[in-house]
Amino acid sequence: MEGSVLANMRILLVNDDGIFSPGLKSLNSLAKNFTNDVWTVAPDTERSAASHALTLHHPLRVQKISPRTWSVTGTPTDCVYLALHNILKSKWPDLVLSGINRGSNIGDDITYSGTIAAAMEATLCGIPSIALSQMDNGDGTIQWKTAEHWGKKIIKCALQRDWFSSVLINVNFPNLTKSEVKGVYVSKQDDQHSSGKFEERIDPRGNTYYWIGQDKPKKRKLVQGTDVWALENGFVSITPLHLNLTHTPSLTELSKAFLD
Ligand code: MN
């Protein structure tokens, strides 16, 4: 993207909460601030925590829900794949927006996230991408209006900047009303990891089965400057994520260890 907001831009929307999720509705209103050429290709059911999975071993069915809106029996990454290589192959989107996810995607959680992975897939294809997530209340209610309000400012600003290749932008909105938000903070990814939780249950035939849950991360001192810190302190958090996973500081050390 070369410095300025594109005229007649095309935007692709995707998510991992499913085609009928309220966050996708909010994302659609958000995108309509920039263009009418908005397309949606999203999973038919919730695929949260699908990460960057591609479906290889069974077919994908698509359904046209309305003009420019398709549901897919696959993962968020399948949706972007299908959009770019089939539905929109004659004219790729200029921007991909993924979300707005129900619940934040911060710390180590982003490695599981289907929301982030959809943005990753578009980034790998060279398309500027933003993942957006709205922190939840813990009681089932979500302040979607906060994401819609602050998301507009952020997308506008992002479109006016040059975009680094292989970098996507991860945006998280705090659990506050739009006027309570303190501002925008550019943060780095925290290393917070949610503790795992398994429920062991018995089915009607007496067999044991398990259901993965999630405990709140253990209380610890927040590290200033991270995505977790920014959200807890009432800021919208913006983190640039790089898709090349090489850990550069280890290169020299490992070279010495293996080659000397
Ligand atoms: Mn989700």
Tab-separated table of C-alpha atoms and ligand atoms in Angstrom:
chain	number	residue	atom	x	y	z
A	1	MET	CA	0.000	0.000	0.000
A	2	GLU	CA	1.695	3.159	-1.170
A	3	GLY	CA	1.240	5.852	1.395
A	4	SER	CA	-2.351	6.930	0.924
A	5	VAL	CA	-5.875	5.611	1.187
A	6	LEU	CA	-6.733	3.882	-2.072
A	7	ALA	CA	-9.698	5.071	-4.060
A	8	ASN	CA	-12.083	2.240	-4.975
A	9	MET	CA	-10.360	-0.110	-2.625
A	10	ARG	CA	-11.600	-3.654	-2.155
A	11	ILE	CA	-11.774	-5.112	1.340
A	12	LEU	CA	-12.128	-8.776	2.276
A	13	LEU	CA	-13.613	-9.663	5.664
A	14	VAL	CA	-13.009	-12.955	7.424
A	15	ASN	CA	-13.246	-14.233	10.990
A	16	ASP	CA	-13.091	-17.343	13.147
A	17	ASP	CA	-16.328	-16.866	15.101
A	18	GLY	CA	-18.470	-17.776	12.105
A	19	ILE	CA	-20.484	-16.075	9.389
A	20	PHE	CA	-23.376	-15.075	11.678
A	21	SER	CA	-21.319	-13.713	14.581
A	22	PRO	CA	-22.062	-10.176	15.824
A	23	GLY	CA	-18.385	-9.213	15.533
A	24	LEU	CA	-18.498	-9.794	11.779
A	25	LYS	CA	-21.516	-7.491	11.544
A	26	SER	CA	-19.526	-4.807	13.376
A	27	LEU	CA	-16.564	-5.388	11.068
A	28	ASN	CA	-18.820	-4.950	8.060
A	29	SER	CA	-20.036	-1.542	9.307
A	30	LEU	CA	-16.434	-0.617	10.009
A	31	ALA	CA	-15.303	-1.551	6.493
A	32	LYS	CA	-18.209	0.321	4.884
A	33	ASN	CA	-16.634	3.570	6.166
A	34	PHE	CA	-13.902	3.054	3.572
A	35	THR	CA	-15.549	1.451	0.547
A	36	ASN	CA	-18.686	-0.267	-0.701
A	37	ASP	CA	-16.567	-2.983	-2.299
A	38	VAL	CA	-16.633	-5.192	0.781
A	39	TRP	CA	-16.565	-8.989	0.452
A	40	THR	CA	-17.012	-11.559	3.192
A	41	VAL	CA	-15.816	-15.166	3.151
A	42	ALA	CA	-16.173	-16.711	6.601
A	43	PRO	CA	-16.550	-20.127	8.257
A	44	ASP	CA	-20.102	-21.499	8.482
A	45	THR	CA	-19.613	-22.304	12.175
A	46	GLU	CA	-17.333	-21.067	14.922
A	47	ARG	CA	-13.700	-22.057	14.315
A	48	SER	CA	-11.994	-20.231	17.177
A	49	ALA	CA	-8.543	-21.678	18.005
A	50	ALA	CA	-8.312	-23.224	14.513
A	51	SER	CA	-4.938	-21.522	14.218
A	52	HIS	CA	-3.456	-21.624	10.691
A	53	ALA	CA	-5.019	-24.924	9.665
A	54	LEU	CA	-5.848	-25.738	6.051
A	55	THR	CA	-8.410	-28.445	5.326
A	56	LEU	CA	-6.728	-31.038	3.108
A	57	HIS	CA	-8.597	-34.274	3.704
A	58	HIS	CA	-12.205	-33.459	3.020
A	59	PRO	CA	-13.956	-31.154	0.565
A	60	LEU	CA	-14.943	-27.564	1.236
A	61	ARG	CA	-18.525	-26.568	0.518
A	62	VAL	CA	-19.383	-22.916	-0.034
A	63	GLN	CA	-22.710	-21.189	0.198
A	64	LYS	CA	-23.578	-17.753	-1.137
A	65	ILE	CA	-25.401	-16.045	1.722
A	66	SER	CA	-25.987	-12.736	-0.073
A	67	PRO	CA	-24.197	-10.764	-2.798
A	68	ARG	CA	-20.463	-10.641	-1.885
A	69	THR	CA	-20.970	-12.855	1.179
A	70	TRP	CA	-19.978	-16.523	1.308
A	71	SER	CA	-19.838	-19.120	4.031
A	72	VAL	CA	-17.367	-22.001	3.904
A	73	THR	CA	-17.321	-25.363	5.701
A	74	GLY	CA	-13.700	-24.792	6.638
A	75	THR	CA	-11.176	-22.894	8.718
A	76	PRO	CA	-10.450	-19.149	8.638
A	77	THR	CA	-7.328	-19.891	6.583
A	78	ASP	CA	-9.413	-21.972	4.132
A	79	CYS	CA	-11.686	-18.931	3.755
A	80	VAL	CA	-8.835	-16.591	2.796
A	81	TYR	CA	-7.356	-19.276	0.544
A	82	LEU	CA	-10.667	-19.764	-1.234
A	83	ALA	CA	-11.326	-16.035	-1.497
A	84	LEU	CA	-7.939	-15.259	-3.037
A	85	HIS	CA	-7.621	-18.270	-5.312
A	86	ASN	CA	-11.221	-18.579	-6.404
A	87	ILE	CA	-13.958	-16.110	-5.454
A	88	LEU	CA	-11.818	-12.955	-5.806
A	89	LYS	CA	-9.086	-14.313	-8.052
A	90	SER	CA	-9.805	-11.768	-10.812
A	91	LYS	CA	-9.346	-8.838	-8.433
A	92	TRP	CA	-7.659	-9.366	-5.098
A	93	PRO	CA	-8.588	-7.254	-2.075
A	94	ASP	CA	-6.363	-4.294	-1.166
A	95	LEU	CA	-6.913	-4.979	2.513
A	96	VAL	CA	-8.014	-7.963	4.613
A	97	LEU	CA	-9.727	-7.390	7.953
A	98	SER	CA	-10.128	-10.350	10.297
A	99	GLY	CA	-12.548	-10.303	13.216
A	100	ILE	CA	-13.890	-8.630	15.100
A	101	ASN	CA	-13.124	-11.510	17.430
A	102	ARG	CA	-15.207	-12.153	20.529
A	103	GLY	CA	-12.475	-11.889	23.158
A	104	SER	CA	-8.933	-10.584	23.070
A	105	ASN	CA	-6.033	-12.154	21.170
A	106	ILE	CA	-2.967	-11.237	23.195
A	107	GLY	CA	0.112	-12.899	24.670
A	108	ASP	CA	0.706	-16.498	23.653
A	109	ASP	CA	-2.982	-16.917	22.792
A	110	ILE	CA	-2.298	-15.484	19.371
A	111	THR	CA	-0.577	-18.723	18.355
A	112	TYR	CA	-3.939	-20.533	18.608
A	113	SER	CA	-6.030	-17.793	17.072
A	114	GLY	CA	-7.956	-18.366	13.858
A	115	THR	CA	-8.524	-14.610	13.660
A	116	ILE	CA	-4.798	-13.908	13.546
A	117	ALA	CA	-4.176	-16.865	11.212
A	118	ALA	CA	-6.603	-15.534	8.600
A	119	ALA	CA	-4.677	-12.248	8.610
A	120	MET	CA	-1.446	-14.261	8.409
A	121	GLU	CA	-2.633	-16.058	5.289
A	122	ALA	CA	-3.435	-12.784	3.536
A	123	THR	CA	-0.097	-11.339	4.685
A	124	LEU	CA	1.722	-14.340	3.190
A	125	CYS	CA	0.024	-13.462	-0.099
A	126	GLY	CA	1.310	-9.887	0.171
A	127	ILE	CA	-1.980	-8.244	1.155
A	128	PRO	CA	-2.024	-5.745	4.051
A	129	SER	CA	-4.002	-7.299	6.883
A	130	ILE	CA	-5.357	-6.313	10.251
A	131	ALA	CA	-6.681	-8.682	12.920
A	132	LEU	CA	-9.178	-7.082	15.318
A	133	SER	CA	-10.396	-8.439	18.654
A	134	GLN	CA	-12.687	-7.012	21.329
A	135	MET	CA	-11.907	-7.960	24.925
A	136	ASP	CA	-14.976	-9.478	26.582
A	137	ASN	CA	-16.694	-8.702	29.836
A	138	GLY	CA	-16.625	-12.226	31.160
A	139	ASP	CA	-20.434	-12.192	31.366
A	140	GLY	CA	-21.187	-12.764	27.685
A	141	THR	CA	-21.579	-9.097	26.769
A	142	ILE	CA	-19.169	-7.387	24.415
A	143	GLN	CA	-18.644	-3.666	23.780
A	144	TRP	CA	-18.706	-3.923	19.977
A	145	LYS	CA	-19.256	-0.153	19.662
A	146	THR	CA	-15.822	0.442	21.184
A	147	ALA	CA	-14.203	-1.660	18.457
A	148	GLU	CA	-16.261	0.025	15.731
A	149	HIS	CA	-15.351	3.524	16.919
A	150	TRP	CA	-11.640	3.017	17.561
A	151	GLY	CA	-11.228	0.561	14.692
A	152	LYS	CA	-12.199	3.253	12.198
A	153	LYS	CA	-9.441	5.597	13.426
A	154	ILE	CA	-6.868	2.804	13.392
A	155	ILE	CA	-7.668	1.480	9.914
A	156	LYS	CA	-7.635	5.029	8.525
A	157	CYS	CA	-4.253	5.682	10.086
A	158	ALA	CA	-2.848	2.304	8.982
A	159	LEU	CA	-3.920	2.893	5.378
A	160	GLN	CA	-1.964	6.133	5.305
A	161	ARG	CA	1.297	4.452	6.330
A	162	ASP	CA	3.619	2.288	4.300
A	163	TRP	CA	3.119	-1.356	5.090
A	164	PHE	CA	6.025	-3.657	5.897
A	165	SER	CA	5.899	-6.917	3.993
A	166	SER	CA	5.387	-10.045	6.120
A	167	VAL	CA	3.928	-7.945	8.925
A	168	LEU	CA	0.317	-7.900	10.052
A	169	ILE	CA	-1.258	-5.630	12.602
A	170	ASN	CA	-2.909	-7.165	15.649
A	171	VAL	CA	-5.439	-4.814	17.244
A	172	ASN	CA	-7.185	-5.426	20.583
A	173	PHE	CA	-9.839	-3.190	22.105
A	174	PRO	CA	-10.223	-2.954	25.902
A	175	ASN	CA	-13.386	-3.826	27.762
A	176	LEU	CA	-14.497	-0.201	28.113
A	177	THR	CA	-17.018	2.114	26.488
A	178	LYS	CA	-15.603	4.092	23.582
A	179	SER	CA	-15.271	7.274	25.640
A	180	GLU	CA	-13.576	5.486	28.554
A	181	VAL	CA	-10.729	4.287	26.300
A	182	LYS	CA	-7.486	6.124	27.144
A	183	GLY	CA	-6.074	6.063	23.629
A	184	VAL	CA	-3.973	3.864	21.397
A	185	TYR	CA	-0.777	2.125	22.511
A	186	VAL	CA	1.660	0.420	20.171
A	187	SER	CA	2.742	-2.646	22.103
A	188	LYS	CA	4.786	-5.812	21.864
A	189	GLN	CA	3.418	-9.309	22.338
A	190	ASP	CA	3.476	-10.464	25.951
A	191	ASP	CA	4.557	-14.021	26.813
A	192	GLN	CA	1.487	-14.598	28.991
A	193	HIS	CA	0.085	-18.085	28.560
A	194	SER	CA	-3.420	-19.051	29.657
A	195	SER	CA	-3.342	-22.059	31.920
A	196	GLY	CA	-4.807	-25.194	30.421
A	197	LYS	CA	-7.914	-26.791	31.834
A	198	PHE	CA	-9.554	-30.114	31.030
A	199	GLU	CA	-13.012	-31.156	32.056
A	200	GLU	CA	-13.400	-34.892	32.367
A	201	ARG	CA	-16.980	-36.073	31.782
A	202	ILE	CA	-18.935	-39.260	31.186
A	203	ASP	CA	-21.139	-39.690	28.102
A	204	PRO	CA	-24.556	-41.488	28.176
A	205	ARG	CA	-22.845	-44.798	27.294
A	206	GLY	CA	-20.462	-44.571	30.236
A	207	ASN	CA	-17.386	-43.568	28.224
A	208	THR	CA	-15.049	-40.883	29.502
A	209	TYR	CA	-14.544	-37.835	27.325
A	210	TYR	CA	-12.708	-34.548	27.742
A	211	TRP	CA	-13.543	-30.963	26.993
A	212	ILE	CA	-10.814	-28.332	26.770
A	213	GLY	CA	-11.554	-25.226	28.792
A	214	GLN	CA	-9.507	-22.206	29.675
A	215	ASP	CA	-8.503	-20.805	33.029
A	216	LYS	CA	-7.670	-17.173	33.521
A	217	PRO	CA	-3.915	-16.541	33.234
A	218	LYS	CA	-2.179	-16.637	36.627
A	219	LYS	CA	-1.976	-13.236	38.323
A	220	ARG	CA	1.455	-11.743	37.856
A	221	LYS	CA	3.111	-8.379	37.523
A	222	LEU	CA	2.213	-6.778	34.213
A	223	VAL	CA	5.120	-5.947	31.950
A	224	GLN	CA	4.801	-2.379	30.732
A	225	GLY	CA	4.743	-1.995	26.973
A	226	THR	CA	3.066	-5.330	26.219
A	227	ASP	CA	-0.338	-6.016	24.659
A	228	VAL	CA	-1.580	-7.428	27.990
A	229	TRP	CA	-0.436	-4.307	29.842
A	230	ALA	CA	-2.012	-1.953	27.277
A	231	LEU	CA	-5.441	-3.601	27.494
A	232	GLU	CA	-5.378	-3.777	31.294
A	233	ASN	CA	-4.527	-0.081	31.387
A	234	GLY	CA	-7.424	0.947	29.181
A	235	PHE	CA	-5.639	1.391	25.852
A	236	VAL	CA	-6.388	-0.021	22.441
A	237	SER	CA	-3.380	-2.244	21.811
A	238	ILE	CA	-1.716	-2.368	18.386
A	239	THR	CA	1.023	-4.948	17.854
A	240	PRO	CA	2.911	-5.482	14.601
A	241	LEU	CA	3.459	-9.230	14.135
A	242	HIS	CA	6.195	-10.577	11.900
A	243	LEU	CA	5.619	-13.892	10.124
A	244	ASN	CA	9.226	-14.943	9.766
A	245	LEU	CA	9.722	-16.914	12.977
A	246	THR	CA	13.518	-16.977	12.953
A	247	HIS	CA	14.980	-15.915	16.297
A	248	THR	CA	17.891	-13.812	15.037
A	249	PRO	CA	19.822	-13.570	18.364
A	250	SER	CA	20.099	-17.391	18.426
A	251	LEU	CA	21.702	-17.626	14.980
A	252	THR	CA	25.267	-16.944	16.058
A	253	GLU	CA	25.031	-19.052	19.188
A	254	LEU	CA	23.542	-22.028	17.362
A	255	SER	CA	26.038	-21.711	14.523
A	256	LYS	CA	28.832	-21.888	17.081
A	257	ALA	CA	27.251	-24.837	18.858
A	258	PHE	CA	26.703	-26.923	15.743
A	259	LEU	CA	29.478	-25.862	13.391
A	260	ASP	CA	32.503	-25.238	15.594
B	1	MN	MN	-12.921	-16.461	17.858
